[in-house]
Amino acid sequence: MLTRPPVKFIDRIARALPQIVVAPGFAAILYFVYGFIIWTGYISLTKSKMLPNYTLIGTRPYERLFQMDRWSVAIENLFIFGFLFVFVSVVVGCLLAVLLDQKIRAEGFIRTIYLYPMAISFIITGTAWKWIMNPSLGLEKVIRDWGWESFRFGWTVDNNLAIYALVMAAVWQASGFAMALFLSALRSVDQDIIKAASLDGASPWRIYLRIILPSMRPVFMSAMVILSHLAIKSFDLVVALTGGGPGYASTLPANFMYEMTFRRNEIAVGAASAMVMLATVAAIMVPYLYSELRGKKHV
Amino acid sequence: MSDAARYSAPRPWSALIMRLLLWFVLIVFAIWFLLPAYVVVGTSLKDLDEIRGGSLLALPHELNFSAWRHAWSEACIGVECTGLKPYFWNSVSMALPGVVVSTLLGALTGYALTKWKFKGANLVFALILFGCFVPFQVVILPMAQTLGKLGITNTVYGLILVHSVYGLAFTTLFFRNYYVTIPDELVRAATIDGAGFFTIFRRIILPLSPPIIVVSVIWQFTQIWNDFLFGASFTTGGAQPITVAMNNLVNTTTGVKQYNVDMAAALITAAPTLLVYIFAGRYFVRGLTAGSVKG
């Protein structure tokens, strides 16, 4: 009789143990992700300048944001960069995956070469490509010395080409990742269907185009979603490769946010730009995650 | 049958041409991927005269490691001429605790979410999962404030906290997707035998976990080591992680531009994660693809 209440209490704890274990991590995410999103959202509606100021002024920071040429340039750059980066990475990744799937000797070795950029920081990628694209000492000079006098590769210092320098370096870094995704998907395609198709006389090309690639649609989806969210978050590559320049010709939204928040004392505008970035990512990720999680339940 | 034979065994000469073409494309891409590595290593071994006078792609005349030594212990970052050495250790002392905390928490959370499904477990997971994809710009400002209130702005501890929290979303994802594949019967049988939450974790789950622990550790290490945004936002001067210090070193404008030192600095910064990749690439790839392939 006397011992029952404490046992019960311990039982209750034991039963709630899973929740108790999840609680700290979940609480941290709630606070540091969702709480912070709300905070930034609130700040984006205030007149904060150098320091956070909690006086609400409605959507004026957003209006200011969309009037700024620097922001329009950043958004336009994001479209160019995002589209080209995702498209080229997927195409190159897919091509390399199909080629590597042809029973290549030394496949593991080649794969290691294609994927190593993914292990290093964008800061290093940017630094390396900046040196390669150095107008006076880089690849431009090499090619000119070989006799192609008009060759130009100083993209990082060219207003119109700087954004393509970013695309090139980003594709260099991420297409191996796309390849790894596609390769693992290629390997998990049902071999019986392929065998049946080739017995029916379908050529290897037709098998790829008609059977294998269509069956990989979910992986294309995943690759595009992940790469586009990488594109929206791109920050360090710009810092290291072009510094957002010349001027702000190659700035991206993430760099805009950093500039406003830490250098220009425009905290409200910085927060507004961060919220726009969040909305863009959410528009891509939420439907994707929803379908992924729902799909899982039925499997 | 004759059709199948014709298509599965093409005439040898066309097969040979296809094979050559295949290898040609593969090698061209390999050169493209290796070019920056070659240029960085090559430049770091040359002296400045050789860099200015010679070709970017030429091999260095001799193996001259003085730029490496300079980048490691003498180069100026801002006004401090200490080389990358102290910042390297900053990154080490930031990455190791960050990796341990987030992996441990992720393992426990993933275990509780899969093997002890409670009401709302899926919602909890979905909310955690979205944390993987949040653009960090949206948390930087409040984080700077919070670190200030905790009195750990501009310290390694602040960065450990940041990386542990935002890494948790990924580690939970890894462990959850891995533990889903462990049969529930194992856990149920142990429960009937009277084993509790932690006993089962220690005796049954943990012994099955080494592969995913390796994935999580490698992923987290790479992410934390390579981080630039948090380091640049929350630290200045002597507390900077190596990526930020390296960027400052390269962009320090005083004096003669020492390309060889810049490249050596890039190499030093890249070395730890590259070594991990070379020796444990298989697990690295698994971490990369875990976020996109259904568990």
Coordinates of C-alpha atoms in Angstrom, one line a residue:
Chain A
M1 CA 0.0 0.0 0.0
L2 CA 2.7 2.4 1.0
T3 CA 5.0 1.7 -1.8
R4 CA 2.4 2.0 -4.5
P5 CA 2.4 5.8 -5.2
P6 CA 6.2 6.0 -5.8
V7 CA 6.1 3.0 -8.1
K8 CA 3.3 4.5 -10.0
F9 CA 5.2 7.7 -10.3
I10 CA 8.3 5.9 -11.5
D11 CA 6.1 4.0 -13.9
R12 CA 4.7 7.2 -15.3
I13 CA 8.2 8.5 -15.8
A14 CA 9.2 5.3 -17.5
R15 CA 6.2 5.5 -19.8
A16 CA 7.0 9.1 -20.6
L17 CA 10.7 8.4 -21.1
P18 CA 10.6 8.5 -24.9
Q19 CA 9.0 12.0 -24.8
I20 CA 11.4 13.1 -22.1
V21 CA 14.3 12.0 -24.2
V22 CA 13.0 13.8 -27.3
A23 CA 12.1 16.9 -25.4
P24 CA 15.5 18.7 -25.1
G25 CA 16.3 18.3 -28.8
F26 CA 12.8 19.2 -29.9
A27 CA 12.7 22.1 -27.5
A28 CA 16.0 23.4 -28.9
I29 CA 14.6 23.1 -32.5
L30 CA 11.4 24.8 -31.5
Y31 CA 13.3 27.7 -29.9
F32 CA 16.3 28.1 -32.2
V33 CA 14.4 27.5 -35.4
Y34 CA 10.7 28.3 -35.1
G35 CA 11.1 30.8 -32.2
F36 CA 13.8 32.6 -34.2
I37 CA 11.8 32.6 -37.4
I38 CA 9.0 34.4 -35.5
W39 CA 11.5 36.8 -34.0
T40 CA 13.0 37.6 -37.4
G41 CA 9.5 37.9 -38.8
Y42 CA 8.6 40.4 -36.1
I43 CA 11.8 42.4 -36.6
S44 CA 11.1 42.6 -40.3
L45 CA 8.0 44.7 -39.4
T46 CA 9.8 47.2 -37.1
K47 CA 11.9 50.2 -37.6
S48 CA 15.1 48.5 -36.4
K49 CA 18.3 50.1 -37.8
M50 CA 21.5 49.4 -36.1
L51 CA 20.0 47.6 -33.1
P52 CA 16.7 45.7 -32.8
N53 CA 13.9 48.1 -32.1
Y54 CA 10.5 46.6 -31.3
T55 CA 8.3 49.5 -32.6
L56 CA 6.1 48.1 -35.3
I57 CA 5.8 50.0 -38.6
G58 CA 4.0 47.4 -40.7
T59 CA 5.3 46.3 -44.0
R60 CA 7.4 49.4 -44.7
P61 CA 10.8 47.4 -44.5
Y62 CA 9.4 45.1 -47.2
E63 CA 8.5 48.1 -49.4
R64 CA 11.9 49.5 -48.9
L65 CA 13.4 46.1 -49.7
F66 CA 11.7 45.8 -53.0
Q67 CA 12.6 49.3 -54.0
M68 CA 16.3 48.7 -53.6
D69 CA 18.2 48.1 -56.8
R70 CA 20.6 45.9 -54.9
W71 CA 17.8 43.5 -53.9
S72 CA 16.3 43.4 -57.5
V73 CA 19.8 42.5 -58.7
A74 CA 20.2 39.9 -56.0
I75 CA 16.8 38.3 -56.9
E76 CA 17.5 38.4 -60.6
N77 CA 20.9 36.8 -60.0
L78 CA 19.3 34.1 -57.9
F79 CA 17.0 33.2 -60.8
I80 CA 19.9 33.0 -63.3
F81 CA 22.3 31.3 -60.9
G82 CA 19.6 28.9 -59.4
F83 CA 18.3 27.9 -62.8
L84 CA 21.6 27.3 -64.5
F85 CA 23.2 25.7 -61.4
V86 CA 20.4 23.2 -60.9
F87 CA 20.0 22.5 -64.6
V88 CA 23.7 22.1 -65.5
S89 CA 24.4 20.1 -62.3
V90 CA 21.5 17.7 -63.0
V91 CA 22.5 17.2 -66.7
V92 CA 26.2 16.7 -65.9
G93 CA 25.4 14.5 -62.9
C94 CA 23.0 12.4 -64.9
L95 CA 25.4 12.1 -67.9
L96 CA 28.3 11.1 -65.6
A97 CA 26.1 8.6 -63.7
V98 CA 25.0 6.9 -67.0
L99 CA 28.6 6.8 -68.3
L100 CA 29.9 5.4 -65.0
D101 CA 27.2 2.7 -65.1
Q102 CA 28.8 1.1 -68.2
K103 CA 30.9 -1.4 -66.3
I104 CA 33.8 0.9 -66.1
R105 CA 37.1 -0.4 -64.7
A106 CA 38.3 1.9 -61.9
E107 CA 34.8 3.2 -61.4
G108 CA 35.5 3.7 -57.7
F109 CA 38.6 5.8 -58.4
I110 CA 36.8 8.0 -61.0
R111 CA 33.9 8.5 -58.7
T112 CA 36.2 9.6 -56.0
I113 CA 37.6 12.3 -58.3
Y114 CA 34.2 13.5 -59.3
L115 CA 32.9 13.8 -55.8
Y116 CA 35.8 15.3 -53.9
P117 CA 34.7 18.9 -54.3
M118 CA 31.7 18.1 -52.2
A119 CA 34.0 17.5 -49.2
I120 CA 35.5 21.0 -49.2
S121 CA 34.2 24.4 -48.2
F122 CA 32.7 26.7 -50.8
I123 CA 35.2 29.2 -49.5
I124 CA 38.0 27.1 -50.8
T125 CA 36.2 26.4 -54.1
G126 CA 35.8 30.2 -54.5
T127 CA 39.4 30.9 -53.6
A128 CA 40.7 28.3 -56.1
W129 CA 38.5 29.4 -59.0
K130 CA 39.2 33.0 -58.3
W131 CA 42.9 32.3 -58.8
I132 CA 42.2 30.2 -61.9
M133 CA 40.1 33.1 -63.3
N134 CA 42.7 35.7 -62.4
P135 CA 42.8 37.9 -65.5
S136 CA 46.5 38.5 -65.5
L137 CA 48.0 35.3 -64.2
G138 CA 45.3 32.7 -64.5
L139 CA 44.0 30.4 -67.2
E140 CA 43.5 33.3 -69.5
K141 CA 47.2 33.9 -69.7
V142 CA 47.9 30.2 -70.3
I143 CA 45.5 30.0 -73.2
R144 CA 46.7 33.3 -74.7
D145 CA 50.3 32.0 -74.5
W146 CA 49.2 29.0 -76.4
G147 CA 48.2 31.3 -79.2
W148 CA 44.5 32.1 -78.7
E149 CA 45.1 35.8 -78.3
S150 CA 41.5 36.9 -77.7
F151 CA 40.7 34.3 -75.1
R152 CA 39.0 35.9 -72.0
F153 CA 38.4 34.1 -68.7
G154 CA 38.5 37.0 -66.3
W155 CA 34.8 36.4 -65.6
T156 CA 35.0 37.4 -61.9
V157 CA 35.8 41.0 -62.7
D158 CA 33.2 41.4 -65.5
N159 CA 29.8 42.9 -64.6
N160 CA 28.0 40.6 -67.0
L161 CA 30.0 37.5 -66.5
A162 CA 30.6 37.4 -62.8
I163 CA 27.3 35.5 -62.1
Y164 CA 28.4 32.8 -64.6
A165 CA 31.7 32.4 -62.8
L166 CA 29.6 31.6 -59.7
V167 CA 27.5 29.1 -61.7
M168 CA 30.7 27.4 -63.0
A169 CA 32.3 27.0 -59.6
A170 CA 29.0 25.9 -58.0
V171 CA 28.5 23.3 -60.8
W172 CA 32.0 22.1 -60.3
Q173 CA 31.3 21.6 -56.6
A174 CA 27.9 20.0 -56.8
S175 CA 27.6 17.9 -60.0
G176 CA 29.5 15.1 -58.4
F177 CA 26.8 15.0 -55.8
A178 CA 24.1 14.8 -58.4
M179 CA 26.1 12.0 -60.0
A180 CA 26.2 10.1 -56.7
L181 CA 22.4 10.4 -56.3
F182 CA 21.7 9.2 -59.9
L183 CA 24.2 6.4 -59.7
S184 CA 22.7 4.9 -56.6
A185 CA 19.2 5.2 -58.2
L186 CA 20.5 3.6 -61.5
R187 CA 21.8 0.7 -59.4
S188 CA 18.4 0.2 -57.7
V189 CA 16.4 -0.1 -60.9
D190 CA 14.8 -3.5 -61.2
Q191 CA 17.3 -5.6 -63.3
D192 CA 14.6 -8.0 -64.5
I193 CA 12.7 -5.3 -66.4
I194 CA 16.0 -4.3 -68.1
K195 CA 16.7 -7.9 -69.0
A196 CA 13.2 -8.3 -70.4
A197 CA 13.5 -5.2 -72.5
S198 CA 16.9 -6.2 -74.0
L199 CA 15.5 -9.6 -74.8
D200 CA 12.7 -7.9 -76.6
G201 CA 15.4 -6.2 -78.7
A202 CA 15.5 -2.8 -77.2
S203 CA 18.8 -1.0 -77.7
P204 CA 20.8 0.2 -74.6
W205 CA 19.9 3.8 -75.6
R206 CA 16.2 3.1 -75.7
I207 CA 16.4 1.2 -72.4
Y208 CA 17.9 4.2 -70.8
L209 CA 15.6 6.8 -72.3
R210 CA 12.4 4.8 -72.1
I211 CA 12.7 2.7 -69.0
I212 CA 15.5 3.6 -66.7
L213 CA 15.4 7.4 -66.7
P214 CA 11.6 7.7 -66.4
S215 CA 11.7 5.3 -63.4
M216 CA 14.2 7.7 -61.7
R217 CA 11.8 10.6 -61.7
P218 CA 11.7 10.7 -57.8
V219 CA 15.5 11.1 -57.7
F220 CA 15.4 13.9 -60.3
M221 CA 12.9 15.6 -58.1
S222 CA 15.1 15.1 -55.0
A223 CA 18.2 16.3 -56.8
M224 CA 16.4 19.4 -58.1
V225 CA 14.9 20.2 -54.7
I226 CA 18.2 19.8 -52.8
L227 CA 20.2 21.7 -55.4
S228 CA 17.7 24.6 -55.5
H229 CA 17.7 25.0 -51.8
L230 CA 21.5 25.0 -51.9
A231 CA 21.3 27.7 -54.5
I232 CA 19.0 29.9 -52.4
K233 CA 21.3 29.5 -49.4
S234 CA 24.5 30.2 -51.4
F235 CA 26.6 32.7 -49.5
D236 CA 30.2 31.7 -49.0
L237 CA 30.9 31.0 -52.7
V238 CA 30.0 34.6 -53.6
V239 CA 32.1 35.9 -50.7
A240 CA 35.2 34.0 -51.8
L241 CA 34.8 34.1 -55.6
T242 CA 33.5 37.6 -56.6
G243 CA 32.8 39.3 -53.3
G244 CA 29.4 40.0 -54.8
G245 CA 31.1 42.3 -57.3
P246 CA 32.0 44.1 -59.4
G247 CA 29.9 46.6 -57.4
Y248 CA 27.0 44.4 -56.5
A249 CA 26.6 42.8 -59.9
S250 CA 26.9 39.2 -58.6
T251 CA 25.3 39.6 -55.2
L252 CA 22.8 36.9 -54.1
P253 CA 20.0 37.3 -51.5
A254 CA 22.0 35.6 -48.7
N255 CA 24.8 38.2 -49.3
F256 CA 22.3 41.0 -49.4
M257 CA 21.0 40.0 -46.0
Y258 CA 24.4 39.8 -44.5
E259 CA 25.4 43.2 -46.0
M260 CA 22.2 44.9 -44.7
T261 CA 22.4 43.3 -41.2
F262 CA 26.0 43.5 -40.4
R263 CA 27.4 46.4 -42.5
R264 CA 24.6 48.8 -43.4
N265 CA 22.7 49.0 -40.0
E266 CA 19.5 48.1 -41.8
I267 CA 18.4 45.3 -39.6
A268 CA 14.7 45.5 -40.5
V269 CA 15.4 45.3 -44.2
G270 CA 17.9 42.5 -43.6
A271 CA 15.2 40.6 -41.6
A272 CA 12.7 41.2 -44.4
S273 CA 15.0 39.8 -47.0
A274 CA 15.6 36.8 -44.7
M275 CA 11.9 36.2 -44.5
V276 CA 11.5 36.4 -48.3
M277 CA 14.3 33.7 -48.6
L278 CA 12.6 31.6 -46.0
A279 CA 9.3 31.8 -47.9
T280 CA 11.1 30.8 -51.1
V281 CA 12.7 27.8 -49.5
A282 CA 9.4 26.8 -47.8
A283 CA 7.5 27.0 -51.1
I284 CA 10.0 24.4 -52.5
M285 CA 10.6 22.2 -49.5
V286 CA 7.3 21.9 -47.7
P287 CA 5.4 20.2 -50.6
Y288 CA 8.4 18.0 -51.2
L289 CA 8.8 17.0 -47.5
Y290 CA 5.1 16.4 -47.3
S291 CA 5.1 14.0 -50.2
E292 CA 8.2 12.3 -48.9
L293 CA 6.8 11.7 -45.4
R294 CA 3.4 10.7 -46.7
G295 CA 4.9 8.3 -49.2
K296 CA 6.8 6.7 -46.4
K297 CA 3.7 5.8 -44.4
H298 CA 2.3 3.7 -47.2
V299 CA 5.4 1.8 -48.0
Chain B
M1 CA 16.5 -14.7 -80.1
S2 CA 18.5 -13.6 -83.1
D3 CA 17.4 -10.0 -82.4
A4 CA 18.5 -10.2 -78.8
A5 CA 21.9 -11.6 -79.8
R6 CA 22.4 -8.8 -82.3
Y7 CA 21.7 -6.0 -79.8
S8 CA 23.4 -7.5 -76.8
A9 CA 26.6 -8.1 -78.7
P10 CA 27.2 -5.2 -81.1
R11 CA 29.8 -5.5 -83.8
P12 CA 33.2 -5.1 -82.2
W13 CA 34.5 -2.0 -84.0
S14 CA 31.5 0.2 -83.0
A15 CA 31.8 -1.2 -79.5
L16 CA 35.4 -0.1 -79.5
I17 CA 34.6 3.4 -80.7
M18 CA 31.8 3.8 -78.2
R19 CA 34.2 2.6 -75.5
L20 CA 36.9 5.1 -76.5
L21 CA 34.3 7.9 -76.6
L22 CA 33.1 6.9 -73.2
W23 CA 36.6 7.1 -71.8
F24 CA 37.3 10.3 -73.5
V25 CA 34.3 12.0 -71.9
L26 CA 35.1 10.5 -68.5
I27 CA 38.7 11.7 -68.6
V28 CA 37.8 15.2 -69.8
F29 CA 35.5 15.5 -66.8
A30 CA 38.2 14.1 -64.5
I31 CA 40.6 16.8 -65.7
W32 CA 38.0 19.5 -65.1
F33 CA 37.4 18.2 -61.6
L34 CA 41.1 17.9 -60.8
L35 CA 42.2 21.2 -62.4
P36 CA 41.6 23.4 -59.3
A37 CA 43.3 20.8 -57.0
Y38 CA 46.3 20.7 -59.4
V39 CA 46.5 24.5 -59.7
V40 CA 46.2 25.0 -55.9
V41 CA 48.8 22.5 -55.0
G42 CA 51.1 23.6 -57.8
T43 CA 50.8 27.3 -57.0
S44 CA 51.4 26.7 -53.3
L45 CA 54.8 25.1 -54.1
K46 CA 56.1 27.9 -56.4
D47 CA 57.7 31.1 -55.4
L48 CA 56.3 34.4 -56.5
D49 CA 58.8 35.0 -59.4
E50 CA 57.9 31.6 -60.8
I51 CA 54.2 32.4 -60.4
R52 CA 54.5 35.8 -62.2
G53 CA 56.9 34.6 -64.9
G54 CA 55.6 31.1 -65.6
S55 CA 52.4 29.4 -66.6
L56 CA 49.5 28.6 -64.2
L57 CA 49.6 25.0 -65.4
A58 CA 53.4 24.5 -65.3
L59 CA 54.8 22.2 -62.7
P60 CA 56.8 23.8 -60.0
H61 CA 60.6 23.8 -60.6
E62 CA 61.2 22.4 -57.1
L63 CA 59.2 21.4 -54.1
N64 CA 59.3 24.5 -52.1
F65 CA 57.2 24.3 -48.9
S66 CA 58.0 27.7 -47.6
A67 CA 54.5 29.1 -48.5
W68 CA 53.0 26.3 -46.5
R69 CA 55.1 27.2 -43.5
H70 CA 54.3 30.8 -44.0
A71 CA 50.5 30.2 -44.2
W72 CA 50.6 28.0 -41.2
S73 CA 52.5 30.1 -38.7
E74 CA 53.5 33.6 -40.1
A75 CA 50.9 35.0 -42.5
C76 CA 48.9 38.0 -41.3
I77 CA 45.2 37.7 -40.8
G78 CA 44.0 41.2 -40.2
V79 CA 46.6 42.7 -37.9
E80 CA 47.7 39.5 -36.2
C81 CA 50.5 37.7 -38.0
T82 CA 50.1 34.3 -36.5
G83 CA 49.3 32.2 -39.6
L84 CA 46.4 29.8 -39.6
K85 CA 47.6 27.7 -36.7
P86 CA 45.5 29.2 -33.9
Y87 CA 42.4 29.3 -36.2
F88 CA 43.0 25.7 -37.1
W89 CA 42.8 24.7 -33.5
N90 CA 39.7 27.0 -33.0
S91 CA 38.0 24.9 -35.7
V92 CA 39.1 21.6 -34.1
S93 CA 37.9 22.6 -30.7
M94 CA 34.6 23.8 -32.2
A95 CA 34.0 20.8 -34.4
L96 CA 34.8 18.0 -32.0
P97 CA 32.2 18.9 -29.3
G98 CA 29.7 20.0 -31.9
V99 CA 30.0 16.6 -33.6
V100 CA 29.7 14.6 -30.3
V101 CA 26.7 16.5 -28.9
S102 CA 24.7 16.5 -32.1
T103 CA 25.4 12.9 -32.9
L104 CA 24.5 11.7 -29.4
L105 CA 21.3 13.8 -29.2
G106 CA 20.4 12.8 -32.7
A107 CA 20.8 9.1 -31.9
L108 CA 18.6 9.2 -28.8
T109 CA 16.0 11.3 -30.6
G110 CA 15.9 9.1 -33.6
Y111 CA 15.6 6.0 -31.4
A112 CA 12.7 7.4 -29.3
L113 CA 10.9 8.6 -32.5
T114 CA 11.0 5.2 -34.2
K115 CA 11.0 2.5 -31.5
W116 CA 8.8 4.2 -28.9
K117 CA 6.3 5.9 -31.2
F118 CA 4.2 8.2 -29.1
K119 CA 1.3 10.4 -30.2
G120 CA 2.6 13.2 -32.3
A121 CA 6.0 11.5 -33.0
N122 CA 5.5 12.1 -36.8
L123 CA 4.7 15.7 -36.3
V124 CA 7.7 16.2 -34.1
F125 CA 9.9 14.6 -36.8
A126 CA 8.4 16.7 -39.5
L127 CA 9.1 19.9 -37.5
I128 CA 12.7 18.8 -36.8
L129 CA 13.2 17.8 -40.5
F130 CA 12.3 21.2 -41.8
G131 CA 15.1 22.5 -39.6
C132 CA 17.5 20.9 -42.2
F133 CA 16.4 23.3 -44.9
V134 CA 15.8 26.6 -43.1
P135 CA 18.0 29.2 -44.7
F136 CA 20.2 30.3 -41.8
Q137 CA 19.8 34.0 -42.7
V138 CA 16.5 33.8 -40.8
V139 CA 18.2 32.7 -37.5
I140 CA 21.4 34.8 -37.6
L141 CA 20.0 37.9 -36.0
P142 CA 18.2 36.3 -33.1
M143 CA 21.1 34.0 -32.6
A144 CA 23.5 36.9 -32.3
Q145 CA 21.2 38.3 -29.7
T146 CA 20.9 35.1 -27.8
L147 CA 24.7 34.5 -27.8
G148 CA 25.1 38.0 -26.5
K149 CA 22.7 37.3 -23.6
L150 CA 24.4 34.1 -22.8
G151 CA 27.8 35.9 -22.8
I152 CA 29.3 33.6 -25.4
T153 CA 29.5 35.9 -28.4
N154 CA 32.8 35.7 -30.1
T155 CA 33.8 32.4 -28.4
V156 CA 34.2 28.9 -29.5
Y157 CA 31.4 27.9 -27.1
G158 CA 29.0 30.0 -29.0
L159 CA 29.8 28.3 -32.2
I160 CA 29.6 24.8 -30.5
L161 CA 26.1 25.7 -29.4
V162 CA 25.1 26.9 -32.9
H163 CA 26.4 23.9 -34.7
S164 CA 25.0 21.4 -32.2
V165 CA 21.5 22.8 -32.5
Y166 CA 21.4 23.2 -36.3
G167 CA 23.2 19.9 -36.8
L168 CA 20.6 18.1 -34.7
A169 CA 18.1 18.3 -37.5
F170 CA 20.4 16.3 -39.8
T171 CA 21.6 13.8 -37.2
T172 CA 18.0 13.1 -36.2
L173 CA 17.1 12.5 -39.8
F174 CA 20.1 10.1 -40.2
F175 CA 19.3 8.0 -37.1
R176 CA 15.6 8.0 -37.6
N177 CA 15.9 6.7 -41.2
Y178 CA 18.3 4.1 -40.1
Y179 CA 16.4 2.9 -37.0
V180 CA 13.2 2.5 -39.0
T181 CA 14.9 -0.4 -40.7
I182 CA 15.6 -2.2 -37.5
P183 CA 12.7 -4.7 -36.8
D184 CA 10.4 -3.5 -34.0
E185 CA 10.2 -7.2 -32.9
L186 CA 13.7 -6.9 -31.4
V187 CA 12.6 -4.0 -29.2
R188 CA 9.3 -5.7 -28.3
A189 CA 10.9 -8.9 -27.3
A190 CA 13.3 -7.0 -25.0
T191 CA 10.4 -5.1 -23.5
I192 CA 8.7 -8.3 -22.6
D193 CA 11.9 -9.5 -21.0
G194 CA 11.6 -6.4 -18.8
A195 CA 14.3 -4.2 -20.4
G196 CA 13.7 -0.5 -20.3
F197 CA 14.2 2.4 -22.7
F198 CA 17.9 2.9 -22.0
T199 CA 18.8 -0.7 -21.5
I200 CA 17.4 -1.5 -25.0
F201 CA 19.2 1.4 -26.4
R202 CA 22.5 0.3 -24.9
R203 CA 22.2 -3.4 -25.5
I204 CA 20.3 -3.7 -28.8
I205 CA 20.3 -0.4 -30.7
L206 CA 23.7 0.9 -30.1
P207 CA 25.5 -2.3 -31.1
L208 CA 23.7 -2.1 -34.5
S209 CA 24.5 1.6 -35.0
P210 CA 28.2 1.9 -35.9
P211 CA 27.6 2.5 -39.6
I212 CA 25.1 5.3 -39.1
I213 CA 27.3 6.8 -36.3
V214 CA 30.1 7.0 -38.8
V215 CA 27.9 8.7 -41.4
S216 CA 26.6 11.2 -38.8
V217 CA 30.1 12.0 -37.4
I218 CA 31.6 12.5 -40.9
W219 CA 28.7 14.6 -42.1
Q220 CA 28.7 16.8 -39.0
F221 CA 32.4 17.2 -39.0
T222 CA 32.4 18.2 -42.7
Q223 CA 29.5 20.7 -42.2
I224 CA 31.0 22.3 -39.1
W225 CA 34.5 22.5 -40.4
N226 CA 33.3 24.0 -43.7
D227 CA 30.9 26.5 -42.2
F228 CA 31.5 30.1 -43.0
L229 CA 28.3 31.9 -42.4
F230 CA 28.1 31.3 -38.7
G231 CA 31.8 31.8 -38.1
A232 CA 31.7 35.1 -40.0
S233 CA 28.5 36.3 -38.3
F234 CA 29.4 35.5 -34.7
T235 CA 33.1 35.8 -34.3
T236 CA 35.9 38.3 -35.0
G237 CA 39.6 38.4 -34.5
G238 CA 41.2 35.5 -32.5
A239 CA 38.0 33.4 -32.1
Q240 CA 37.4 32.9 -35.8
P241 CA 37.2 29.4 -37.3
I242 CA 39.7 28.6 -40.0
T243 CA 37.4 29.2 -43.0
V244 CA 36.9 32.8 -41.9
A245 CA 40.5 33.3 -41.1
M246 CA 41.5 31.9 -44.4
N247 CA 39.2 34.2 -46.3
N248 CA 40.6 37.1 -44.4
L249 CA 44.1 36.0 -45.1
V250 CA 43.4 35.8 -48.9
N251 CA 41.7 39.2 -48.9
T252 CA 44.2 41.0 -46.8
T253 CA 45.2 43.8 -49.1
T254 CA 48.4 45.1 -47.5
G255 CA 51.7 44.3 -49.1
V256 CA 52.5 42.2 -52.1
K257 CA 49.8 39.6 -53.0
Q258 CA 51.3 36.2 -52.2
Y259 CA 49.4 33.8 -54.3
N260 CA 51.4 30.9 -53.2
V261 CA 50.6 31.6 -49.5
D262 CA 46.9 32.0 -50.4
M263 CA 46.9 28.6 -52.1
A264 CA 48.8 27.0 -49.2
A265 CA 46.2 28.5 -46.8
A266 CA 43.4 27.1 -48.9
L267 CA 45.1 23.7 -48.9
I268 CA 45.6 23.7 -45.1
T269 CA 41.9 24.6 -44.6
A270 CA 40.7 21.9 -46.9
A271 CA 43.1 19.2 -45.7
P272 CA 41.0 17.7 -42.7
T273 CA 37.8 17.2 -44.6
L274 CA 39.6 16.0 -47.7
L275 CA 41.4 13.4 -45.6
V276 CA 38.2 12.3 -44.1
Y277 CA 36.7 12.0 -47.6
I278 CA 39.6 10.0 -48.9
F279 CA 39.6 7.5 -46.1
A280 CA 35.9 7.2 -45.5
G281 CA 34.4 8.4 -48.8
R282 CA 31.8 5.6 -48.7
Y283 CA 30.2 6.9 -45.5
F284 CA 30.5 10.4 -46.7
V285 CA 28.5 9.7 -49.8
R286 CA 25.9 7.9 -47.7
G287 CA 25.4 11.0 -45.6
L288 CA 25.1 13.2 -48.7
T289 CA 22.4 11.0 -50.2
A290 CA 20.6 10.3 -46.9
G291 CA 18.7 13.6 -47.1
S292 CA 17.2 12.8 -50.4
V293 CA 16.6 9.1 -50.5
K294 CA 13.7 7.8 -48.6
G295 CA 14.7 5.8 -45.5

